[in-house]
PDB file of C-alpha atoms and ligand atoms in Angstrom:
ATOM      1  CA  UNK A   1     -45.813  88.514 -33.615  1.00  0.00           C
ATOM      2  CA  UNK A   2     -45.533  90.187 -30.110  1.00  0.00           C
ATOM      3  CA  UNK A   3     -46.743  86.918 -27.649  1.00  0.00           C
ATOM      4  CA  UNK A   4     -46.622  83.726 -28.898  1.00  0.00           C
ATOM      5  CA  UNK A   5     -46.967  80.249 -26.419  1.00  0.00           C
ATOM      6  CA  UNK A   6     -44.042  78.404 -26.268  1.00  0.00           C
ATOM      7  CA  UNK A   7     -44.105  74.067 -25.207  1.00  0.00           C
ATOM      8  CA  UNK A   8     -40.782  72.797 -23.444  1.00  0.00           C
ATOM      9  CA  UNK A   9     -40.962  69.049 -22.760  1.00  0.00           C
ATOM     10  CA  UNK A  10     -38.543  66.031 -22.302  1.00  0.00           C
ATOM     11  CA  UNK A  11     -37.333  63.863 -19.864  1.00  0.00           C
ATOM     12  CA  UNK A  12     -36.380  64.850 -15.587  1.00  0.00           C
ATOM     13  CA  UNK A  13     -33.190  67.181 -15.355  1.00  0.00           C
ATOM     14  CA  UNK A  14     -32.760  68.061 -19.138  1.00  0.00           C
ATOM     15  CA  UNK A  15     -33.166  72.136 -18.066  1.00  0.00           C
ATOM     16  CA  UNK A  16     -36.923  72.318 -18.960  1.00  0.00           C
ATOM     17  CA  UNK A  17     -37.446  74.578 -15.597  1.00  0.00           C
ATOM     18  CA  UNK A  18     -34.155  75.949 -15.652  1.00  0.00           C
ATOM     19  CA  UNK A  19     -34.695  77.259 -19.673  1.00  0.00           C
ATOM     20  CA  UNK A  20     -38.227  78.370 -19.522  1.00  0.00           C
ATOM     21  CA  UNK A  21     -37.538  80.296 -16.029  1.00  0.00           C
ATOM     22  CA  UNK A  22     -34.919  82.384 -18.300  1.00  0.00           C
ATOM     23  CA  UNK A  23     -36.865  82.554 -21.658  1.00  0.00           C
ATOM     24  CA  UNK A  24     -39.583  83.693 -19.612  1.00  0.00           C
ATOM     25  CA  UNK A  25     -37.465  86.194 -17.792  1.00  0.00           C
ATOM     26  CA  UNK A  26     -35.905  87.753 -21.416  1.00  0.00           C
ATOM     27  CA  UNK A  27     -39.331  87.836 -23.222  1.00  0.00           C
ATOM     28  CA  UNK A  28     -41.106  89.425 -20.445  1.00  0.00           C
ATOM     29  CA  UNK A  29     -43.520  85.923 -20.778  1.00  0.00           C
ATOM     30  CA  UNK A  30     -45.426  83.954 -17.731  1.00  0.00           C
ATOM     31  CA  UNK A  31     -43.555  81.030 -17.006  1.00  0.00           C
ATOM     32  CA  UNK A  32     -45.852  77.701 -15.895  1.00  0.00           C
ATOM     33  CA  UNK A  33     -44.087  74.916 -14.341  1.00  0.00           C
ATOM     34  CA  UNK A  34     -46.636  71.744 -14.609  1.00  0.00           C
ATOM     35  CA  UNK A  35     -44.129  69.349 -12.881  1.00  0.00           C
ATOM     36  CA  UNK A  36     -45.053  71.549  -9.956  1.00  0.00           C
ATOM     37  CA  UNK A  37     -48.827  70.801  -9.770  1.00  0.00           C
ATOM     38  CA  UNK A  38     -48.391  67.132  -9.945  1.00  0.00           C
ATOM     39  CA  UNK A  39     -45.699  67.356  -7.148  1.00  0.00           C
ATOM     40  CA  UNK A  40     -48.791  69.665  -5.365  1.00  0.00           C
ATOM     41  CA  UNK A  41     -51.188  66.592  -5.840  1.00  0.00           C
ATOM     42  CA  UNK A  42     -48.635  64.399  -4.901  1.00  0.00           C
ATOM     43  CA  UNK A  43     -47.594  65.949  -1.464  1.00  0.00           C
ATOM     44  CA  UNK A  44     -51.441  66.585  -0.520  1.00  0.00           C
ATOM     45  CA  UNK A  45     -52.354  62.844  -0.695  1.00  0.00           C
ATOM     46  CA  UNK A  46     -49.116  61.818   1.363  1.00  0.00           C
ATOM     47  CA  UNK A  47     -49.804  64.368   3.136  1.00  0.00           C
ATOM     48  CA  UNK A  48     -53.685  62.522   4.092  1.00  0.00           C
ATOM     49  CA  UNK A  49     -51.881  59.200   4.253  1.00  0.00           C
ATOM     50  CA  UNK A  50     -52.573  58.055   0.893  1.00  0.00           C
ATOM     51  CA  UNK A  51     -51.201  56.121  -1.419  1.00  0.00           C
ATOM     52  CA  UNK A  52     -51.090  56.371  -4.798  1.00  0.00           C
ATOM     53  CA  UNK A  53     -52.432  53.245  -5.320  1.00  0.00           C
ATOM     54  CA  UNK A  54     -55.816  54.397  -3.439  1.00  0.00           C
ATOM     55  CA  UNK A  55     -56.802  55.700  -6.977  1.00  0.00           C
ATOM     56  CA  UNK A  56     -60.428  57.081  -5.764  1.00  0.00           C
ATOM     57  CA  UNK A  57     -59.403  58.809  -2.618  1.00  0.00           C
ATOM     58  CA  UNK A  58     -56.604  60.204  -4.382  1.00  0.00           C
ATOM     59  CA  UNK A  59     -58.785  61.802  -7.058  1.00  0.00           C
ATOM     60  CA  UNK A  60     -61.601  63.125  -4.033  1.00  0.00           C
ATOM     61  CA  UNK A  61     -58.375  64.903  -2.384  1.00  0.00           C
ATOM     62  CA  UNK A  62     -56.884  66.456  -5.404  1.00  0.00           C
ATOM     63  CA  UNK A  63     -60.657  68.020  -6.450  1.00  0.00           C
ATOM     64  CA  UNK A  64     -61.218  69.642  -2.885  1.00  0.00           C
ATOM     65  CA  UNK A  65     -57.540  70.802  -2.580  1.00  0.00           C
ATOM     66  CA  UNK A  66     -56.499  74.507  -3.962  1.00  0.00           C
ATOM     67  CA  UNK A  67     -53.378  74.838  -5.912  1.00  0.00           C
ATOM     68  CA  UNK A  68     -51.910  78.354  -6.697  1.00  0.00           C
ATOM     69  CA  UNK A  69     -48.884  79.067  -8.868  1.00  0.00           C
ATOM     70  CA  UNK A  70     -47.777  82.733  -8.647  1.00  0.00           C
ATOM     71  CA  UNK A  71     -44.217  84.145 -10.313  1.00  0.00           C
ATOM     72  CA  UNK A  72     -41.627  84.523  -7.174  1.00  0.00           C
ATOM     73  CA  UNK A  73     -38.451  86.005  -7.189  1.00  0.00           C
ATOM     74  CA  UNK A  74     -36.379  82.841  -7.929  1.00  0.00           C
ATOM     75  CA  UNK A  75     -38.750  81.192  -9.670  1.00  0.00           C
ATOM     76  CA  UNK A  76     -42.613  79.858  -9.674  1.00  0.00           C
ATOM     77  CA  UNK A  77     -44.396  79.989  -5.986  1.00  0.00           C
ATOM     78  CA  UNK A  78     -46.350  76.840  -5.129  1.00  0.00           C
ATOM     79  CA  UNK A  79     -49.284  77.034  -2.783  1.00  0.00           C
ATOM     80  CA  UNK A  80     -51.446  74.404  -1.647  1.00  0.00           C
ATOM     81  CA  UNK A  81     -54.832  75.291   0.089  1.00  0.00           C
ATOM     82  CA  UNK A  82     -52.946  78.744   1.082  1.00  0.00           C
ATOM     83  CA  UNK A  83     -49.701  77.056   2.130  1.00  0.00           C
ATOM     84  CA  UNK A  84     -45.862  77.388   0.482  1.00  0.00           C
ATOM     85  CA  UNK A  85     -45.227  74.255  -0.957  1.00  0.00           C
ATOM     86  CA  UNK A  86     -42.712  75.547  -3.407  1.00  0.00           C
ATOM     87  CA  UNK A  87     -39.592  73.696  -1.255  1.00  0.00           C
ATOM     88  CA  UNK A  88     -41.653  70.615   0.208  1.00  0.00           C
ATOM     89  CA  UNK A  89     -42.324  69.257  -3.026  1.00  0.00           C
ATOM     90  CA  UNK A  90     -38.665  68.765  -4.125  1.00  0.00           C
ATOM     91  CA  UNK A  91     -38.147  65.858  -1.789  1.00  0.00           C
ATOM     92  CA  UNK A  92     -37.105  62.323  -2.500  1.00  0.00           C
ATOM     93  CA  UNK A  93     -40.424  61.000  -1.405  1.00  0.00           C
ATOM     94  CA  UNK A  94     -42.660  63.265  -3.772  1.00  0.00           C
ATOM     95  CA  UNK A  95     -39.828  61.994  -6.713  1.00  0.00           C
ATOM     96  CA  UNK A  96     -40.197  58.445  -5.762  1.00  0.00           C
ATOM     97  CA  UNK A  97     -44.372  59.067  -5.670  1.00  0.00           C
ATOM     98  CA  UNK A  98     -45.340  61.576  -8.355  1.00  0.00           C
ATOM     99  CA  UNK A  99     -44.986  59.765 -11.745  1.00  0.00           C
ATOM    100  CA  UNK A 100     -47.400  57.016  -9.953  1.00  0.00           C
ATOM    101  CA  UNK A 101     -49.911  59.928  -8.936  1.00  0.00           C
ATOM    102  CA  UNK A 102     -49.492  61.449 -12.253  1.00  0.00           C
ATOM    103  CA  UNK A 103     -50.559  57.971 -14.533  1.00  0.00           C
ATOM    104  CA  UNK A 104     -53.778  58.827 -12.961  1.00  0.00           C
ATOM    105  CA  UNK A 105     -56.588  59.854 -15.613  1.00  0.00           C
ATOM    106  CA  UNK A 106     -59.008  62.050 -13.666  1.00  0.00           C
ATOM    107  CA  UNK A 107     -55.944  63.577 -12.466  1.00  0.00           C
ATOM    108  CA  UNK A 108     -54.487  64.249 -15.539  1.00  0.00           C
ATOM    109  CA  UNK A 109     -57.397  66.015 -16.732  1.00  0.00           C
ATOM    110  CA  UNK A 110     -58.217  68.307 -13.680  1.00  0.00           C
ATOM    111  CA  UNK A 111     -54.346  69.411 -13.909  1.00  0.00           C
ATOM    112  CA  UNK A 112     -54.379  69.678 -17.926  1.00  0.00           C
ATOM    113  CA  UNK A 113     -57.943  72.019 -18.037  1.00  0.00           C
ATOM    114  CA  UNK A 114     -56.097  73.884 -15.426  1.00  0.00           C
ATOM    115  CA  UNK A 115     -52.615  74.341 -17.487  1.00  0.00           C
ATOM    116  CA  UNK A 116     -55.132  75.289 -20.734  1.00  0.00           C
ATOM    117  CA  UNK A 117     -57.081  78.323 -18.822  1.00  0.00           C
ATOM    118  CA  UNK A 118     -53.289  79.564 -17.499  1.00  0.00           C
ATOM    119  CA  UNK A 119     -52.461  79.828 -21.040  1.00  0.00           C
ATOM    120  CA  UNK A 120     -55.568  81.174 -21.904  1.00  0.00           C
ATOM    121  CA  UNK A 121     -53.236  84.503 -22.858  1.00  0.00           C
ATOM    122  CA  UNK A 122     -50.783  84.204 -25.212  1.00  0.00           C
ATOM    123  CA  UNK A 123     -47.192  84.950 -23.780  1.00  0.00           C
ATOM    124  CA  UNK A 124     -46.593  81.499 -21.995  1.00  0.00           C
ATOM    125  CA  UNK A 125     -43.277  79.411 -21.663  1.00  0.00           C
ATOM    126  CA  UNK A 126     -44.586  75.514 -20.481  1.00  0.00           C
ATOM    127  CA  UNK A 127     -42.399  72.857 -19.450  1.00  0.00           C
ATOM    128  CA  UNK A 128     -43.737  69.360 -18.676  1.00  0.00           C
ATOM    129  CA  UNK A 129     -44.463  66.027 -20.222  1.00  0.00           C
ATOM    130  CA  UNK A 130     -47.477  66.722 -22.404  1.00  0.00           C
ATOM    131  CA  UNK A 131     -47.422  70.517 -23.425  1.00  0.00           C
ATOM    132  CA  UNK A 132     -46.428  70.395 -26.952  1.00  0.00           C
ATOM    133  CA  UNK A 133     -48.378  66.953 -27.207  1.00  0.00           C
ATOM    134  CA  UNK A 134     -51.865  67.682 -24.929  1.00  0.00           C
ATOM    135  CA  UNK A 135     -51.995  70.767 -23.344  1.00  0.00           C
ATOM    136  CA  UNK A 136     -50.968  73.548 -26.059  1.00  0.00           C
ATOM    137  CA  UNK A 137     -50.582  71.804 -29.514  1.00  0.00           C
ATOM    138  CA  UNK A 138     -51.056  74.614 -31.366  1.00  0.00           C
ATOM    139  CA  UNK A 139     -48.209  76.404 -29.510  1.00  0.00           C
ATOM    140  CA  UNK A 140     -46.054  78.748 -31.595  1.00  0.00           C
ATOM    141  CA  UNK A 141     -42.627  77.080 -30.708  1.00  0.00           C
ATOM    142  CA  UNK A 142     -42.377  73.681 -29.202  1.00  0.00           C
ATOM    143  CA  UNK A 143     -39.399  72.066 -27.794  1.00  0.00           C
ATOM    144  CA  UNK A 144     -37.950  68.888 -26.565  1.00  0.00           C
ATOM    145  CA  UNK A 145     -35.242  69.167 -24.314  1.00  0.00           C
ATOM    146  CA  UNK A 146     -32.714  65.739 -23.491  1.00  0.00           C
ATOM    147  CA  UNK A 147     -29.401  65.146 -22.413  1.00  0.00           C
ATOM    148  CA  UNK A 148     -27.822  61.943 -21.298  1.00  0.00           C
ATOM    149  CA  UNK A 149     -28.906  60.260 -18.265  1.00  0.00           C
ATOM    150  CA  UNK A 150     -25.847  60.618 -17.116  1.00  0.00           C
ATOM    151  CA  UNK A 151     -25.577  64.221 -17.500  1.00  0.00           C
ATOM    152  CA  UNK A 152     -28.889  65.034 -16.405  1.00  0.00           C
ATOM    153  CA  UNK A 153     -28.319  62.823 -12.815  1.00  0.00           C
ATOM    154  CA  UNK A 154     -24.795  64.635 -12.492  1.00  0.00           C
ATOM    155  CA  UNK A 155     -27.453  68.101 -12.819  1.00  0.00           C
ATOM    156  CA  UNK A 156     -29.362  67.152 -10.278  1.00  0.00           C
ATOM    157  CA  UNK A 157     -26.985  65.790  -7.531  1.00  0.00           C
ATOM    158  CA  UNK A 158     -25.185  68.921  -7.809  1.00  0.00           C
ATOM    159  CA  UNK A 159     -28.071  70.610  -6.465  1.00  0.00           C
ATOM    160  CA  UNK A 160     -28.333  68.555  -3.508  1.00  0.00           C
ATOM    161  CA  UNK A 161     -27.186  69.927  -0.209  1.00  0.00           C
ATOM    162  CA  UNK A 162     -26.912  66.590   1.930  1.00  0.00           C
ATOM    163  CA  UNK A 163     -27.188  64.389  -0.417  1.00  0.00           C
ATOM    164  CA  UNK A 164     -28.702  61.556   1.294  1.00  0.00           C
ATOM    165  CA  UNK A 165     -27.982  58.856  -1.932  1.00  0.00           C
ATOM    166  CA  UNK A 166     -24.979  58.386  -4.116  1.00  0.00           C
ATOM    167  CA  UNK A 167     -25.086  59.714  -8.098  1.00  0.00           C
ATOM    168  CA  UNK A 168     -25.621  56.192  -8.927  1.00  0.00           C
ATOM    169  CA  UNK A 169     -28.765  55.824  -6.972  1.00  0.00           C
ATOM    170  CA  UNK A 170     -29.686  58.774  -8.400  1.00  0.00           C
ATOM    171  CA  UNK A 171     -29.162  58.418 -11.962  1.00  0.00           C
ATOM    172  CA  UNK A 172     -31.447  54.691 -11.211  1.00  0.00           C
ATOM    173  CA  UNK A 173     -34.224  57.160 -10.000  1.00  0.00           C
ATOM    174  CA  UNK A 174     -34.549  59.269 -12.818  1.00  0.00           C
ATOM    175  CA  UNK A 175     -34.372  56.736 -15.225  1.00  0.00           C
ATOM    176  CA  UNK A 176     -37.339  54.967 -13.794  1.00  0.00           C
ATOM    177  CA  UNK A 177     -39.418  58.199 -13.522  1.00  0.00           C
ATOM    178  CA  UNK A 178     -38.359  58.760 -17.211  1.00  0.00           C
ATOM    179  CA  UNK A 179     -39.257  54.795 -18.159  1.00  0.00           C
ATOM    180  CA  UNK A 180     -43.188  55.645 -15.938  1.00  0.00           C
ATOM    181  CA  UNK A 181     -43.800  58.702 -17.595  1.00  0.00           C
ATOM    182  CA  UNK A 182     -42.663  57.690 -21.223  1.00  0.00           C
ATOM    183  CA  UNK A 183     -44.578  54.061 -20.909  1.00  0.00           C
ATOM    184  CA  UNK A 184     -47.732  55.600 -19.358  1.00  0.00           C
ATOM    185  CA  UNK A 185     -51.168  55.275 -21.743  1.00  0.00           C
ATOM    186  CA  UNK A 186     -52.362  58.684 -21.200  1.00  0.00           C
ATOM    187  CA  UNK A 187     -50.315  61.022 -22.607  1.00  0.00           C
ATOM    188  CA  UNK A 188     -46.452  59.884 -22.011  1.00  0.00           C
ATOM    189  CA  UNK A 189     -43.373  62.025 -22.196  1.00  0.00           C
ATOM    190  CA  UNK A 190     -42.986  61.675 -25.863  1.00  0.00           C
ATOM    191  CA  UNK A 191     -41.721  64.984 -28.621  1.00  0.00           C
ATOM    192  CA  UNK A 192     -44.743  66.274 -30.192  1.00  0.00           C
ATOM    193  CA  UNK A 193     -43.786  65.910 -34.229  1.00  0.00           C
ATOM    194  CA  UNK A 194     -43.519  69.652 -35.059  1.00  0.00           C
ATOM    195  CA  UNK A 195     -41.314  69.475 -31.804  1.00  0.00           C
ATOM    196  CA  UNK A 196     -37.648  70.759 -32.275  1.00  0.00           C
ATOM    197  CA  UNK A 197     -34.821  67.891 -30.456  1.00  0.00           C
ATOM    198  CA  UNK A 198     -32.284  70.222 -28.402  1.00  0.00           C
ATOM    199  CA  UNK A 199     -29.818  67.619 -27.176  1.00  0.00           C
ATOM    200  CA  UNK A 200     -27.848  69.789 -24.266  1.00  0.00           C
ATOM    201  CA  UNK A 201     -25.337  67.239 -22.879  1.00  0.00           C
ATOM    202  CA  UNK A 202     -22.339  69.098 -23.087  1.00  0.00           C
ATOM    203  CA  UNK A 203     -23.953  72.524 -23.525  1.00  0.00           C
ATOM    204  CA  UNK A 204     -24.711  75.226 -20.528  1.00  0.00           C
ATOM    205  CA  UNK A 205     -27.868  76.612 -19.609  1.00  0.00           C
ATOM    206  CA  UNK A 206     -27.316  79.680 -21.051  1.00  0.00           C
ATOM    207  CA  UNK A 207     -26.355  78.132 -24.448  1.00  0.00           C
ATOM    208  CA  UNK A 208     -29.334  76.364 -24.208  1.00  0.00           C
ATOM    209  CA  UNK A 209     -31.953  79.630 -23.840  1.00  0.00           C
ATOM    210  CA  UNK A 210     -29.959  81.380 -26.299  1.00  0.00           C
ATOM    211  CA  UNK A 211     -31.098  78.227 -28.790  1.00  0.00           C
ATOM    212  CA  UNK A 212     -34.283  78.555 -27.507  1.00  0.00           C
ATOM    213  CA  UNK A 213     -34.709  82.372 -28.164  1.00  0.00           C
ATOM    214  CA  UNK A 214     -32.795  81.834 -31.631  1.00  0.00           C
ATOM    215  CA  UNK A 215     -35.574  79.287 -32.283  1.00  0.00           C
ATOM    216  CA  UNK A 216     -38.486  81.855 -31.323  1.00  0.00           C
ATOM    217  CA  UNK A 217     -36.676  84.447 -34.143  1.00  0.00           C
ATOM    218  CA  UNK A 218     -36.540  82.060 -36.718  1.00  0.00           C
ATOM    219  CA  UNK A 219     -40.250  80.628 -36.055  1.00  0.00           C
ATOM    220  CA  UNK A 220     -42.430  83.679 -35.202  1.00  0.00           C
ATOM    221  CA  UNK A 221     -39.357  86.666 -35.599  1.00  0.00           C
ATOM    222  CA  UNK A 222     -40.039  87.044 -31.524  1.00  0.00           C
ATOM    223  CA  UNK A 223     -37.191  86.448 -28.940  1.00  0.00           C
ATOM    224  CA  UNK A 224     -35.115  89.817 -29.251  1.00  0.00           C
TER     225      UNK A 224
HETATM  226  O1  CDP B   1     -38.299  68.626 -12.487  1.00  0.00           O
HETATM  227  P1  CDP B   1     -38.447  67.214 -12.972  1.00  0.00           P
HETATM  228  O2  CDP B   1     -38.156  67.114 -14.430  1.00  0.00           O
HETATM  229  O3  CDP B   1     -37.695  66.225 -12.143  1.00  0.00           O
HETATM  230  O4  CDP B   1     -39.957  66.795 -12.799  1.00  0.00           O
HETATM  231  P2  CDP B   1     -41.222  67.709 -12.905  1.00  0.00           P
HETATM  232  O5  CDP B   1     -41.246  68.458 -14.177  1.00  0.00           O
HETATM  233  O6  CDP B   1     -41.356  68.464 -11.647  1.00  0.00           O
HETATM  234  O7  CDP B   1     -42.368  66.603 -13.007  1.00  0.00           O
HETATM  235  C1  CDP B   1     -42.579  65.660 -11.976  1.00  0.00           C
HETATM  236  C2  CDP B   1     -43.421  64.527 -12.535  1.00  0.00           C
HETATM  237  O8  CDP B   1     -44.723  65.007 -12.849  1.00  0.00           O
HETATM  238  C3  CDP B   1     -42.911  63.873 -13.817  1.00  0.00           C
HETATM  239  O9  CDP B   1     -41.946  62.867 -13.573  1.00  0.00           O
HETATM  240  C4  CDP B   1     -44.195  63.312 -14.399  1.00  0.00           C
HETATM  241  O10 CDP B   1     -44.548  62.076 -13.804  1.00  0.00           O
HETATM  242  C5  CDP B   1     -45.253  64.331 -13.973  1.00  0.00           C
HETATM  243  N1  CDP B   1     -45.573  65.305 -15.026  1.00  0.00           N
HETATM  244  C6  CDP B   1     -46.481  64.903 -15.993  1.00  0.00           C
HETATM  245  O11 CDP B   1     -46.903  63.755 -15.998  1.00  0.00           O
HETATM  246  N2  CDP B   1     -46.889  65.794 -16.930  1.00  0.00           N
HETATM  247  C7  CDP B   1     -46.431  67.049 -16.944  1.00  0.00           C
HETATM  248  N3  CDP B   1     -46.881  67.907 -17.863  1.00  0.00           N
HETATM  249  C8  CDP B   1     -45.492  67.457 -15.985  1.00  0.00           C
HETATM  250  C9  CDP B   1     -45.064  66.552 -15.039  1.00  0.00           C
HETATM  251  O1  CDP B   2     -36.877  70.966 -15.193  1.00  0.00           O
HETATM  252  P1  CDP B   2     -35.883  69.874 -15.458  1.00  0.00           P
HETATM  253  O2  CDP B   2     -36.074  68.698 -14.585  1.00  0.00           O
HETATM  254  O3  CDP B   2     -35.852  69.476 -16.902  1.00  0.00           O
HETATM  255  O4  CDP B   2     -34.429  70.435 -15.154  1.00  0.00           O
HETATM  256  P2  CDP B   2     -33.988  71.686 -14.258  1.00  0.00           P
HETATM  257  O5  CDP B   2     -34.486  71.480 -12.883  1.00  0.00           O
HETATM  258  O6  CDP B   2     -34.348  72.950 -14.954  1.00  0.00           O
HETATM  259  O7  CDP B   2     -32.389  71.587 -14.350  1.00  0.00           O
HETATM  260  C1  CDP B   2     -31.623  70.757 -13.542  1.00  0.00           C
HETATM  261  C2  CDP B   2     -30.295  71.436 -13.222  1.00  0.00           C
HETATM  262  O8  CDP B   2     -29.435  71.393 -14.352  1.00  0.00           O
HETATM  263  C3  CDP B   2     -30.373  72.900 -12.808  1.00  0.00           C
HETATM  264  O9  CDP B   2     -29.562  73.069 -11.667  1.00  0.00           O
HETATM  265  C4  CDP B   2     -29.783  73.659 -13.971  1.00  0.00           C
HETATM  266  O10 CDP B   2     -29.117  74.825 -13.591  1.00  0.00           O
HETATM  267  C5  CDP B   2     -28.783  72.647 -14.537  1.00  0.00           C
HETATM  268  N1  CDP B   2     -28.454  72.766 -15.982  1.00  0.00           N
HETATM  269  C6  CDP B   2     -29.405  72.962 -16.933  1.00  0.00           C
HETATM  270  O11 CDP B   2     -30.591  73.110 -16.582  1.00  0.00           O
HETATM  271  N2  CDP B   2     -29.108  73.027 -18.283  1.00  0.00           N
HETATM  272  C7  CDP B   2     -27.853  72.881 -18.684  1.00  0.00           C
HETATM  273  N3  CDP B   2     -27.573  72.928 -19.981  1.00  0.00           N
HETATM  274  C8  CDP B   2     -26.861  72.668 -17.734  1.00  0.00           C
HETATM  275  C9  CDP B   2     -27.207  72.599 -16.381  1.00  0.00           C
END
């Protein structure tokens, strides 16, 4: 099989991005990074001076608003009504917001029928919540991605710059967007059941896409 969709999934900082970026990269696939357009929702409505809370005026402003994801050099390019949003919507107050904006059905399905038509194609690597679960079940390969908390706070603070909270706060952050998104009624962060568990604490990214791309041979013979 020449293109085949693959589903990456699990919890915040387990390498989802990181790993499908690469796949992507060595299968010559389109890499999709869903996080992305809920962070896009999410810095629109702050952006209006909403709230996530303001459920109706949130959903209004995310069906006017224009959100455009197009491969960049390091990565996926973000662009909201014709502006870079790729950097903007890594900040603390889109984390501390998002999983909030994302609980929300209508916006959940706008996002999801958007996510369905990108992988219209085959020759897809997904990361997100829902992907193996909601948005491509019938993907070729599907796979959950965890590491400790621990492990996957220590990730993320050493991407910070200024850090302007301590690894502890940190770690407290992610494990309440994990505890939102996994006890959430519409589709929560769960692993779909023909989902394969990749634990990666203690392993390096590229161990990790080398499992992934050992997992696309053994599935569908792709992932030379
Ligand atoms: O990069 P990180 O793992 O921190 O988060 P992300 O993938 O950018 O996703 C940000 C948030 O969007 C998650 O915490 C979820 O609340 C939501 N999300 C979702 O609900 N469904 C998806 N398919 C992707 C993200
Ligand atoms: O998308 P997600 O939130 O799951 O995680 P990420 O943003 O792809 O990865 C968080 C950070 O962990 C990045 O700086 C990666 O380089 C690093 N990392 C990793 O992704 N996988 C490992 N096995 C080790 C480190």
């Amino acid at each position: 099989m020449d293109r085949f969709n693959i589903a990456l999934d699990g919890p915040a900082g387990a390498g989802k991005s990181s790993a499908a970026r690469l796949v992507a990269g060595r299968l010559g696939f389109v890499y999709v990074d869903t996080g992305a357009m809920y962070r896009a929702v999410t810095w629109k409505i702050l952006q209006l001076g909403l709230k996530p809370e303001q459920t109706e005026e949130v959903v209004k402003a995310a069906r006017r608003m224009n959100i455009k994801l197009t491969p960049g050099p390091e990565g996926q390019q973000v662009y909201v009504d014709g502006m870079d949003v790729t950097d903007l919507i890594r900040s603390g107050d889109i984390n501390r917001n998002v999983s909030q904006v994302a609980q929300i059905a209508e916006i959940r399905e706008l996002l999801v029928d958007k996510q369905k038509e990108l992988a219209a194609n085959k020759g897809i690597v997904m990361d997100g919540r829902d992907i193996g679960t909601k948005v491509l079940p019938d993907a070729e390969v599907k796979v959950y991605l965890t590491a400790s908390t621990r492990e996957r706070a220590e990730r993320r603070y050493s991407e910070l710059v200024n850090p302007t909270l301590t690894l502890d706060e940190l770690e407290k952050e992610i494990a309440a967007r994990d505890r939102m998104d996994s006890e959430r009624c519409i589709s929560p962060l769960a692993q779909a059941e023909d989902a394969v568990l990749l634990d990666t604490t203690g392993m390096s990214l590229h161990e990790v896409v080398e499992a992934v791309l050992e997992l696309c041979r053994s599935k569908v013979g792709g992932g030379r």
